Amino acid sequence: MSKIEEVKAKVEAGKSKLVPVLVQEALDEGSAPAEILQAMVDSMGVVGDKFSSGEIFVPEMLIAAKAMSKGVEVLKPLMAGDGSASLGTCVIGTVAGDLHDIGKNLVSMMIESAGFDMVDLGVDVPADTFVQAVKDNANVKLVACSGLLTTTMPALKEAVQTIKTAYPDLKVIVGGAPVTPEYATEVGADGYAPDAGSAAVKAKELVTA
């Protein structure tokens, strides 16, 4: 089993103490940081699929994400200097009236691992706060709005439309249990993601398109 395969397996298993060690060993053996990162993103993809199919649940997914973030910490200083410029800044938050942050944190971690600088506004974020954050931070290319309650769907709509009114060209991605691709289109979002893994893929797609 190659070191990279080991990294993948340990991320899937959520071994956050072992992952950084293995990442370092893979680097010492000459693996490229980008290759190791891709392997971790792939294993989070597997974890995401298992979650989607009900094979594992939120705790296992969070444990895997934590293991990955520990691996990413080892790679970050190396990635910064290899010319793989950041894809830009992504502002993320859970919309007004909604206090769910587990899913959002996971999505934030995954989008960050795809190459974005993250600005996390937390939960219960009013529409105007998203706009203010775009104003206050440099190079914002994407806003991710999360809503996990059917009762906060109107707040999600308001957030998207407020952002789009202020910044018509800015990409907005939405997600959360009650959100559907149809609803995302209806409220004017550029993208929808059913889970954290696909959010990262979608985020990259939207800003590199």
PDB file of N, CA and C in Angstrom, residues 114-209:
ATOM      1  N   ALA A 114     -10.601  22.740  -1.406  1.00  0.00           N
ATOM      2  CA  ALA A 114     -10.595  22.849  -2.875  1.00  0.00           C
ATOM      3  C   ALA A 114      -9.747  24.035  -3.336  1.00  0.00           C
ATOM      4  N   GLY A 115      -9.327  24.880  -2.385  1.00  0.00           N
ATOM      5  CA  GLY A 115      -8.415  25.966  -2.742  1.00  0.00           C
ATOM      6  C   GLY A 115      -8.938  27.378  -2.524  1.00  0.00           C
ATOM      7  N   PHE A 116      -9.946  27.515  -1.681  1.00  0.00           N
ATOM      8  CA  PHE A 116     -10.481  28.849  -1.382  1.00  0.00           C
ATOM      9  C   PHE A 116      -9.998  29.346  -0.015  1.00  0.00           C
ATOM     10  N   ASP A 117      -9.962  30.663   0.130  1.00  0.00           N
ATOM     11  CA  ASP A 117      -9.792  31.252   1.462  1.00  0.00           C
ATOM     12  C   ASP A 117     -11.198  31.437   1.997  1.00  0.00           C
ATOM     13  N   MET A 118     -11.441  30.978   3.220  1.00  0.00           N
ATOM     14  CA  MET A 118     -12.805  31.011   3.753  1.00  0.00           C
ATOM     15  C   MET A 118     -13.029  32.152   4.743  1.00  0.00           C
ATOM     16  N   VAL A 119     -14.204  32.767   4.645  1.00  0.00           N
ATOM     17  CA  VAL A 119     -14.660  33.712   5.661  1.00  0.00           C
ATOM     18  C   VAL A 119     -15.971  33.133   6.181  1.00  0.00           C
ATOM     19  N   ASP A 120     -15.944  32.611   7.402  1.00  0.00           N
ATOM     20  CA  ASP A 120     -17.125  31.948   7.959  1.00  0.00           C
ATOM     21  C   ASP A 120     -17.872  32.918   8.872  1.00  0.00           C
ATOM     22  N   LEU A 121     -19.094  33.248   8.478  1.00  0.00           N
ATOM     23  CA  LEU A 121     -19.884  34.220   9.247  1.00  0.00           C
ATOM     24  C   LEU A 121     -20.689  33.554  10.365  1.00  0.00           C
ATOM     25  N   GLY A 122     -20.607  32.224  10.458  1.00  0.00           N
ATOM     26  CA  GLY A 122     -21.329  31.533  11.530  1.00  0.00           C
ATOM     27  C   GLY A 122     -22.778  31.260  11.168  1.00  0.00           C
ATOM     28  N   VAL A 123     -23.641  31.286  12.183  1.00  0.00           N
ATOM     29  CA  VAL A 123     -25.051  30.943  11.973  1.00  0.00           C
ATOM     30  C   VAL A 123     -25.931  32.176  12.167  1.00  0.00           C
ATOM     31  N   ASP A 124     -27.209  32.038  11.775  1.00  0.00           N
ATOM     32  CA  ASP A 124     -28.189  33.109  11.974  1.00  0.00           C
ATOM     33  C   ASP A 124     -27.692  34.419  11.347  1.00  0.00           C
ATOM     34  N   VAL A 125     -27.248  34.314  10.094  1.00  0.00           N
ATOM     35  CA  VAL A 125     -26.627  35.457   9.417  1.00  0.00           C
ATOM     36  C   VAL A 125     -27.660  36.225   8.584  1.00  0.00           C
ATOM     37  N   PRO A 126     -27.914  37.491   8.919  1.00  0.00           N
ATOM     38  CA  PRO A 126     -28.860  38.298   8.127  1.00  0.00           C
ATOM     39  C   PRO A 126     -28.316  38.539   6.719  1.00  0.00           C
ATOM     40  N   ALA A 127     -29.216  38.730   5.774  1.00  0.00           N
ATOM     41  CA  ALA A 127     -28.843  38.928   4.372  1.00  0.00           C
ATOM     42  C   ALA A 127     -27.801  40.031   4.201  1.00  0.00           C
ATOM     43  N   ASP A 128     -27.995  41.141   4.908  1.00  0.00           N
ATOM     44  CA  ASP A 128     -27.084  42.287   4.758  1.00  0.00           C
ATOM     45  C   ASP A 128     -25.663  41.964   5.214  1.00  0.00           C
ATOM     46  N   THR A 129     -25.568  41.057   6.175  1.00  0.00           N
ATOM     47  CA  THR A 129     -24.243  40.691   6.690  1.00  0.00           C
ATOM     48  C   THR A 129     -23.421  39.979   5.620  1.00  0.00           C
ATOM     49  N   PHE A 130     -24.088  39.161   4.809  1.00  0.00           N
ATOM     50  CA  PHE A 130     -23.390  38.505   3.693  1.00  0.00           C
ATOM     51  C   PHE A 130     -22.815  39.573   2.759  1.00  0.00           C
ATOM     52  N   VAL A 131     -23.648  40.564   2.434  1.00  0.00           N
ATOM     53  CA  VAL A 131     -23.227  41.632   1.521  1.00  0.00           C
ATOM     54  C   VAL A 131     -22.063  42.423   2.112  1.00  0.00           C
ATOM     55  N   GLN A 132     -22.176  42.736   3.392  1.00  0.00           N
ATOM     56  CA  GLN A 132     -21.115  43.476   4.089  1.00  0.00           C
ATOM     57  C   GLN A 132     -19.794  42.698   4.047  1.00  0.00           C
ATOM     58  N   ALA A 133     -19.891  41.375   4.224  1.00  0.00           N
ATOM     59  CA  ALA A 133     -18.685  40.534   4.228  1.00  0.00           C
ATOM     60  C   ALA A 133     -18.013  40.537   2.860  1.00  0.00           C
ATOM     61  N   VAL A 134     -18.837  40.595   1.804  1.00  0.00           N
ATOM     62  CA  VAL A 134     -18.276  40.643   0.445  1.00  0.00           C
ATOM     63  C   VAL A 134     -17.515  41.963   0.281  1.00  0.00           C
ATOM     64  N   LYS A 135     -18.091  43.013   0.857  1.00  0.00           N
ATOM     65  CA  LYS A 135     -17.491  44.341   0.778  1.00  0.00           C
ATOM     66  C   LYS A 135     -16.175  44.392   1.572  1.00  0.00           C
ATOM     67  N   ASP A 136     -16.192  43.765   2.747  1.00  0.00           N
ATOM     68  CA  ASP A 136     -15.064  43.870   3.683  1.00  0.00           C
ATOM     69  C   ASP A 136     -13.868  42.970   3.356  1.00  0.00           C
ATOM     70  N   ASN A 137     -14.080  41.951   2.532  1.00  0.00           N
ATOM     71  CA  ASN A 137     -12.997  41.010   2.260  1.00  0.00           C
ATOM     72  C   ASN A 137     -12.536  41.104   0.811  1.00  0.00           C
ATOM     73  N   ALA A 138     -11.252  40.889   0.632  1.00  0.00           N
ATOM     74  CA  ALA A 138     -10.690  41.012  -0.714  1.00  0.00           C
ATOM     75  C   ALA A 138     -10.996  39.776  -1.550  1.00  0.00           C
ATOM     76  N   ASN A 139     -11.200  40.010  -2.844  1.00  0.00           N
ATOM     77  CA  ASN A 139     -11.255  38.912  -3.807  1.00  0.00           C
ATOM     78  C   ASN A 139     -12.337  37.864  -3.545  1.00  0.00           C
ATOM     79  N   VAL A 140     -13.504  38.304  -3.073  1.00  0.00           N
ATOM     80  CA  VAL A 140     -14.591  37.334  -2.839  1.00  0.00           C
ATOM     81  C   VAL A 140     -15.170  36.895  -4.181  1.00  0.00           C
ATOM     82  N   LYS A 141     -15.133  35.580  -4.421  1.00  0.00           N
ATOM     83  CA  LYS A 141     -15.589  35.045  -5.697  1.00  0.00           C
ATOM     84  C   LYS A 141     -16.881  34.242  -5.547  1.00  0.00           C
ATOM     85  N   LEU A 142     -17.181  33.871  -4.287  1.00  0.00           N
ATOM     86  CA  LEU A 142     -18.283  32.942  -4.063  1.00  0.00           C
ATOM     87  C   LEU A 142     -18.891  33.182  -2.692  1.00  0.00           C
ATOM     88  N   VAL A 143     -20.229  33.084  -2.634  1.00  0.00           N
ATOM     89  CA  VAL A 143     -20.897  33.109  -1.328  1.00  0.00           C
ATOM     90  C   VAL A 143     -21.690  31.818  -1.212  1.00  0.00           C
ATOM     91  N   ALA A 144     -21.530  31.155  -0.070  1.00  0.00           N
ATOM     92  CA  ALA A 144     -22.250  29.904   0.169  1.00  0.00           C
ATOM     93  C   ALA A 144     -23.241  30.116   1.303  1.00  0.00           C
ATOM     94  N   CYS A 145     -24.526  29.906   1.005  1.00  0.00           N
ATOM     95  CA  CYS A 145     -25.572  30.107   2.007  1.00  0.00           C
ATOM     96  C   CYS A 145     -26.199  28.757   2.352  1.00  0.00           C
ATOM     97  N   SER A 146     -26.288  28.510   3.645  1.00  0.00           N
ATOM     98  CA  SER A 146     -26.812  27.232   4.096  1.00  0.00           C
ATOM     99  C   SER A 146     -28.109  27.455   4.867  1.00  0.00           C
ATOM    100  N   GLY A 147     -29.095  26.589   4.631  1.00  0.00           N
ATOM    101  CA  GLY A 147     -30.348  26.651   5.375  1.00  0.00           C
ATOM    102  C   GLY A 147     -30.841  25.243   5.611  1.00  0.00           C
ATOM    103  N   LEU A 148     -31.068  24.887   6.873  1.00  0.00           N
ATOM    104  CA  LEU A 148     -31.435  23.497   7.159  1.00  0.00           C
ATOM    105  C   LEU A 148     -32.853  23.308   7.651  1.00  0.00           C
ATOM    106  N   LEU A 149     -33.591  24.410   7.750  1.00  0.00           N
ATOM    107  CA  LEU A 149     -34.974  24.289   8.212  1.00  0.00           C
ATOM    108  C   LEU A 149     -35.903  24.768   7.104  1.00  0.00           C
ATOM    109  N   THR A 150     -37.039  24.109   6.961  1.00  0.00           N
ATOM    110  CA  THR A 150     -37.994  24.578   5.956  1.00  0.00           C
ATOM    111  C   THR A 150     -38.436  25.999   6.293  1.00  0.00           C
ATOM    112  N   THR A 151     -38.485  26.314   7.589  1.00  0.00           N
ATOM    113  CA  THR A 151     -38.916  27.660   7.998  1.00  0.00           C
ATOM    114  C   THR A 151     -37.907  28.740   7.627  1.00  0.00           C
ATOM    115  N   THR A 152     -36.657  28.338   7.358  1.00  0.00           N
ATOM    116  CA  THR A 152     -35.678  29.381   6.999  1.00  0.00           C
ATOM    117  C   THR A 152     -35.473  29.489   5.496  1.00  0.00           C
ATOM    118  N   MET A 153     -36.279  28.771   4.723  1.00  0.00           N
ATOM    119  CA  MET A 153     -36.162  28.890   3.259  1.00  0.00           C
ATOM    120  C   MET A 153     -36.396  30.326   2.768  1.00  0.00           C
ATOM    121  N   PRO A 154     -37.384  31.049   3.324  1.00  0.00           N
ATOM    122  CA  PRO A 154     -37.548  32.444   2.884  1.00  0.00           C
ATOM    123  C   PRO A 154     -36.299  33.291   3.181  1.00  0.00           C
ATOM    124  N   ALA A 155     -35.634  32.999   4.298  1.00  0.00           N
ATOM    125  CA  ALA A 155     -34.415  33.751   4.651  1.00  0.00           C
ATOM    126  C   ALA A 155     -33.296  33.438   3.659  1.00  0.00           C
ATOM    127  N   LEU A 156     -33.295  32.187   3.187  1.00  0.00           N
ATOM    128  CA  LEU A 156     -32.290  31.781   2.199  1.00  0.00           C
ATOM    129  C   LEU A 156     -32.525  32.565   0.905  1.00  0.00           C
ATOM    130  N   LYS A 157     -33.787  32.632   0.532  1.00  0.00           N
ATOM    131  CA  LYS A 157     -34.161  33.367  -0.684  1.00  0.00           C
ATOM    132  C   LYS A 157     -33.766  34.838  -0.561  1.00  0.00           C
ATOM    133  N   GLU A 158     -34.055  35.403   0.591  1.00  0.00           N
ATOM    134  CA  GLU A 158     -33.735  36.813   0.818  1.00  0.00           C
ATOM    135  C   GLU A 158     -32.222  37.040   0.748  1.00  0.00           C
ATOM    136  N   ALA A 159     -31.468  36.118   1.350  1.00  0.00           N
ATOM    137  CA  ALA A 159     -30.012  36.246   1.340  1.00  0.00           C
ATOM    138  C   ALA A 159     -29.483  36.238  -0.097  1.00  0.00           C
ATOM    139  N   VAL A 160     -29.925  35.237  -0.870  1.00  0.00           N
ATOM    140  CA  VAL A 160     -29.448  35.122  -2.250  1.00  0.00           C
ATOM    141  C   VAL A 160     -29.802  36.378  -3.042  1.00  0.00           C
ATOM    142  N   GLN A 161     -31.050  36.821  -2.904  1.00  0.00           N
ATOM    143  CA  GLN A 161     -31.481  37.965  -3.709  1.00  0.00           C
ATOM    144  C   GLN A 161     -30.823  39.271  -3.281  1.00  0.00           C
ATOM    145  N   THR A 162     -30.550  39.403  -1.983  1.00  0.00           N
ATOM    146  CA  THR A 162     -29.865  40.606  -1.498  1.00  0.00           C
ATOM    147  C   THR A 162     -28.434  40.646  -2.034  1.00  0.00           C
ATOM    148  N   ILE A 163     -27.770  39.480  -2.001  1.00  0.00           N
ATOM    149  CA  ILE A 163     -26.388  39.396  -2.508  1.00  0.00           C
ATOM    150  C   ILE A 163     -26.370  39.689  -4.011  1.00  0.00           C
ATOM    151  N   LYS A 164     -27.306  39.074  -4.725  1.00  0.00           N
ATOM    152  CA  LYS A 164     -27.356  39.235  -6.187  1.00  0.00           C
ATOM    153  C   LYS A 164     -27.701  40.670  -6.604  1.00  0.00           C
ATOM    154  N   THR A 165     -28.504  41.336  -5.801  1.00  0.00           N
ATOM    155  CA  THR A 165     -28.857  42.730  -6.109  1.00  0.00           C
ATOM    156  C   THR A 165     -27.617  43.605  -5.961  1.00  0.00           C
ATOM    157  N   ALA A 166     -26.864  43.348  -4.896  1.00  0.00           N
ATOM    158  CA  ALA A 166     -25.662  44.149  -4.638  1.00  0.00           C
ATOM    159  C   ALA A 166     -24.526  43.783  -5.592  1.00  0.00           C
ATOM    160  N   TYR A 167     -24.388  42.476  -5.852  1.00  0.00           N
ATOM    161  CA  TYR A 167     -23.280  41.987  -6.690  1.00  0.00           C
ATOM    162  C   TYR A 167     -23.802  40.982  -7.711  1.00  0.00           C
ATOM    163  N   PRO A 168     -24.362  41.498  -8.825  1.00  0.00           N
ATOM    164  CA  PRO A 168     -25.015  40.610  -9.802  1.00  0.00           C
ATOM    165  C   PRO A 168     -24.097  39.529 -10.380  1.00  0.00           C
ATOM    166  N   ASP A 169     -22.788  39.814 -10.443  1.00  0.00           N
ATOM    167  CA  ASP A 169     -21.875  38.848 -11.073  1.00  0.00           C
ATOM    168  C   ASP A 169     -21.262  37.852 -10.102  1.00  0.00           C
ATOM    169  N   LEU A 170     -21.500  38.062  -8.825  1.00  0.00           N
ATOM    170  CA  LEU A 170     -20.914  37.180  -7.823  1.00  0.00           C
ATOM    171  C   LEU A 170     -21.646  35.835  -7.815  1.00  0.00           C
ATOM    172  N   LYS A 171     -20.875  34.753  -7.727  1.00  0.00           N
ATOM    173  CA  LYS A 171     -21.498  33.423  -7.714  1.00  0.00           C
ATOM    174  C   LYS A 171     -22.018  33.081  -6.314  1.00  0.00           C
ATOM    175  N   VAL A 172     -23.227  32.533  -6.277  1.00  0.00           N
ATOM    176  CA  VAL A 172     -23.823  32.142  -5.001  1.00  0.00           C
ATOM    177  C   VAL A 172     -24.220  30.671  -5.070  1.00  0.00           C
ATOM    178  N   ILE A 173     -23.820  29.921  -4.048  1.00  0.00           N
ATOM    179  CA  ILE A 173     -24.168  28.503  -3.991  1.00  0.00           C
ATOM    180  C   ILE A 173     -24.989  28.265  -2.724  1.00  0.00           C
ATOM    181  N   VAL A 174     -26.003  27.412  -2.825  1.00  0.00           N
ATOM    182  CA  VAL A 174     -26.861  27.157  -1.662  1.00  0.00           C
ATOM    183  C   VAL A 174     -26.958  25.660  -1.378  1.00  0.00           C
ATOM    184  N   GLY A 175     -27.292  25.363  -0.138  1.00  0.00           N
ATOM    185  CA  GLY A 175     -27.456  23.962   0.231  1.00  0.00           C
ATOM    186  C   GLY A 175     -28.117  23.836   1.588  1.00  0.00           C
ATOM    187  N   GLY A 176     -28.433  22.608   1.950  1.00  0.00           N
ATOM    188  CA  GLY A 176     -29.132  22.341   3.208  1.00  0.00           C
ATOM    189  C   GLY A 176     -30.240  21.347   2.930  1.00  0.00           C
ATOM    190  N   ALA A 177     -30.660  20.651   3.982  1.00  0.00           N
ATOM    191  CA  ALA A 177     -31.623  19.559   3.804  1.00  0.00           C
ATOM    192  C   ALA A 177     -32.855  19.874   2.947  1.00  0.00           C
ATOM    193  N   PRO A 178     -33.571  20.987   3.228  1.00  0.00           N
ATOM    194  CA  PRO A 178     -34.806  21.221   2.452  1.00  0.00           C
ATOM    195  C   PRO A 178     -34.569  21.833   1.077  1.00  0.00           C
ATOM    196  N   VAL A 179     -33.313  22.190   0.776  1.00  0.00           N
ATOM    197  CA  VAL A 179     -33.029  22.864  -0.493  1.00  0.00           C
ATOM    198  C   VAL A 179     -32.978  21.854  -1.635  1.00  0.00           C
ATOM    199  N   THR A 180     -33.560  22.220  -2.757  1.00  0.00           N
ATOM    200  CA  THR A 180     -33.527  21.371  -3.956  1.00  0.00           C
ATOM    201  C   THR A 180     -32.885  22.167  -5.095  1.00  0.00           C
ATOM    202  N   PRO A 181     -32.445  21.481  -6.148  1.00  0.00           N
ATOM    203  CA  PRO A 181     -31.890  22.225  -7.289  1.00  0.00           C
ATOM    204  C   PRO A 181     -32.913  23.204  -7.866  1.00  0.00           C
ATOM    205  N   GLU A 182     -34.170  22.797  -7.853  1.00  0.00           N
ATOM    206  CA  GLU A 182     -35.236  23.660  -8.393  1.00  0.00           C
ATOM    207  C   GLU A 182     -35.365  24.932  -7.560  1.00  0.00           C
ATOM    208  N   TYR A 183     -35.341  24.731  -6.231  1.00  0.00           N
ATOM    209  CA  TYR A 183     -35.463  25.894  -5.340  1.00  0.00           C
ATOM    210  C   TYR A 183     -34.274  26.837  -5.524  1.00  0.00           C
ATOM    211  N   ALA A 184     -33.089  26.240  -5.688  1.00  0.00           N
ATOM    212  CA  ALA A 184     -31.878  27.043  -5.876  1.00  0.00           C
ATOM    213  C   ALA A 184     -32.021  27.927  -7.114  1.00  0.00           C
ATOM    214  N   THR A 185     -32.530  27.342  -8.198  1.00  0.00           N
ATOM    215  CA  THR A 185     -32.721  28.096  -9.437  1.00  0.00           C
ATOM    216  C   THR A 185     -33.773  29.183  -9.242  1.00  0.00           C
ATOM    217  N   GLU A 186     -34.844  28.795  -8.562  1.00  0.00           N
ATOM    218  CA  GLU A 186     -35.963  29.715  -8.340  1.00  0.00           C
ATOM    219  C   GLU A 186     -35.526  30.959  -7.561  1.00  0.00           C
ATOM    220  N   VAL A 187     -34.671  30.775  -6.548  1.00  0.00           N
ATOM    221  CA  VAL A 187     -34.252  31.940  -5.753  1.00  0.00           C
ATOM    222  C   VAL A 187     -33.105  32.719  -6.414  1.00  0.00           C
ATOM    223  N   GLY A 188     -32.578  32.182  -7.510  1.00  0.00           N
ATOM    224  CA  GLY A 188     -31.559  32.919  -8.246  1.00  0.00           C
ATOM    225  C   GLY A 188     -30.122  32.544  -7.917  1.00  0.00           C
ATOM    226  N   ALA A 189     -29.938  31.399  -7.250  1.00  0.00           N
ATOM    227  CA  ALA A 189     -28.571  30.956  -6.936  1.00  0.00           C
ATOM    228  C   ALA A 189     -27.920  30.382  -8.194  1.00  0.00           C
ATOM    229  N   ASP A 190     -26.589  30.378  -8.199  1.00  0.00           N
ATOM    230  CA  ASP A 190     -25.860  29.847  -9.360  1.00  0.00           C
ATOM    231  C   ASP A 190     -25.629  28.352  -9.252  1.00  0.00           C
ATOM    232  N   GLY A 191     -25.696  27.858  -8.019  1.00  0.00           N
ATOM    233  CA  GLY A 191     -25.413  26.445  -7.854  1.00  0.00           C
ATOM    234  C   GLY A 191     -26.075  25.879  -6.616  1.00  0.00           C
ATOM    235  N   TYR A 192     -26.199  24.543  -6.630  1.00  0.00           N
ATOM    236  CA  TYR A 192     -26.788  23.833  -5.508  1.00  0.00           C
ATOM    237  C   TYR A 192     -25.911  22.618  -5.245  1.00  0.00           C
ATOM    238  N   ALA A 193     -25.721  22.282  -3.977  1.00  0.00           N
ATOM    239  CA  ALA A 193     -24.973  21.065  -3.672  1.00  0.00           C
ATOM    240  C   ALA A 193     -25.700  20.267  -2.599  1.00  0.00           C
ATOM    241  N   PRO A 194     -25.880  18.975  -2.848  1.00  0.00           N
ATOM    242  CA  PRO A 194     -26.580  18.136  -1.871  1.00  0.00           C
ATOM    243  C   PRO A 194     -25.712  17.782  -0.660  1.00  0.00           C
ATOM    244  N   ASP A 195     -24.384  17.839  -0.805  1.00  0.00           N
ATOM    245  CA  ASP A 195     -23.523  17.503   0.327  1.00  0.00           C
ATOM    246  C   ASP A 195     -22.185  18.220   0.195  1.00  0.00           C
ATOM    247  N   ALA A 196     -21.364  18.064   1.233  1.00  0.00           N
ATOM    248  CA  ALA A 196     -20.119  18.834   1.321  1.00  0.00           C
ATOM    249  C   ALA A 196     -19.149  18.536   0.174  1.00  0.00           C
ATOM    250  N   GLY A 197     -19.036  17.277  -0.179  1.00  0.00           N
ATOM    251  CA  GLY A 197     -18.111  16.908  -1.255  1.00  0.00           C
ATOM    252  C   GLY A 197     -18.486  17.575  -2.553  1.00  0.00           C
ATOM    253  N   SER A 198     -19.776  17.508  -2.894  1.00  0.00           N
ATOM    254  CA  SER A 198     -20.194  18.108  -4.159  1.00  0.00           C
ATOM    255  C   SER A 198     -20.179  19.637  -4.074  1.00  0.00           C
ATOM    256  N   ALA A 199     -20.304  20.173  -2.862  1.00  0.00           N
ATOM    257  CA  ALA A 199     -20.217  21.641  -2.708  1.00  0.00           C
ATOM    258  C   ALA A 199     -18.827  22.126  -3.129  1.00  0.00           C
ATOM    259  N   ALA A 200     -17.807  21.366  -2.750  1.00  0.00           N
ATOM    260  CA  ALA A 200     -16.437  21.742  -3.093  1.00  0.00           C
ATOM    261  C   ALA A 200     -16.222  21.687  -4.605  1.00  0.00           C
ATOM    262  N   VAL A 201     -16.759  20.635  -5.224  1.00  0.00           N
ATOM    263  CA  VAL A 201     -16.628  20.476  -6.681  1.00  0.00           C
ATOM    264  C   VAL A 201     -17.352  21.611  -7.393  1.00  0.00           C
ATOM    265  N   LYS A 202     -18.578  21.873  -6.938  1.00  0.00           N
ATOM    266  CA  LYS A 202     -19.419  22.914  -7.528  1.00  0.00           C
ATOM    267  C   LYS A 202     -18.770  24.294  -7.369  1.00  0.00           C
ATOM    268  N   ALA A 203     -18.219  24.536  -6.188  1.00  0.00           N
ATOM    269  CA  ALA A 203     -17.594  25.827  -5.898  1.00  0.00           C
ATOM    270  C   ALA A 203     -16.483  26.105  -6.905  1.00  0.00           C
ATOM    271  N   LYS A 204     -15.675  25.086  -7.120  1.00  0.00           N
ATOM    272  CA  LYS A 204     -14.548  25.207  -8.038  1.00  0.00           C
ATOM    273  C   LYS A 204     -15.055  25.453  -9.459  1.00  0.00           C
ATOM    274  N   GLU A 205     -16.086  24.671  -9.822  1.00  0.00           N
ATOM    275  CA  GLU A 205     -16.693  24.782 -11.150  1.00  0.00           C
ATOM    276  C   GLU A 205     -17.180  26.201 -11.422  1.00  0.00           C
ATOM    277  N   LEU A 206     -17.890  26.759 -10.432  1.00  0.00           N
ATOM    278  CA  LEU A 206     -18.506  28.070 -10.608  1.00  0.00           C
ATOM    279  C   LEU A 206     -17.482  29.177 -10.820  1.00  0.00           C
ATOM    280  N   VAL A 207     -16.385  29.129 -10.053  1.00  0.00           N
ATOM    281  CA  VAL A 207     -15.450  30.247 -10.174  1.00  0.00           C
ATOM    282  C   VAL A 207     -14.435  30.058 -11.293  1.00  0.00           C
ATOM    283  N   THR A 208     -14.273  28.825 -11.780  1.00  0.00           N
ATOM    284  CA  THR A 208     -13.311  28.635 -12.867  1.00  0.00           C
ATOM    285  C   THR A 208     -14.004  28.600 -14.216  1.00  0.00           C
ATOM    286  N   ALA A 209     -15.327  28.647 -14.187  1.00  0.00           N
ATOM    287  CA  ALA A 209     -16.091  28.570 -15.448  1.00  0.00           C
ATOM    288  C   ALA A 209     -15.791  29.780 -16.329  1.00  0.00           C
TER     289      ALA A 209
END
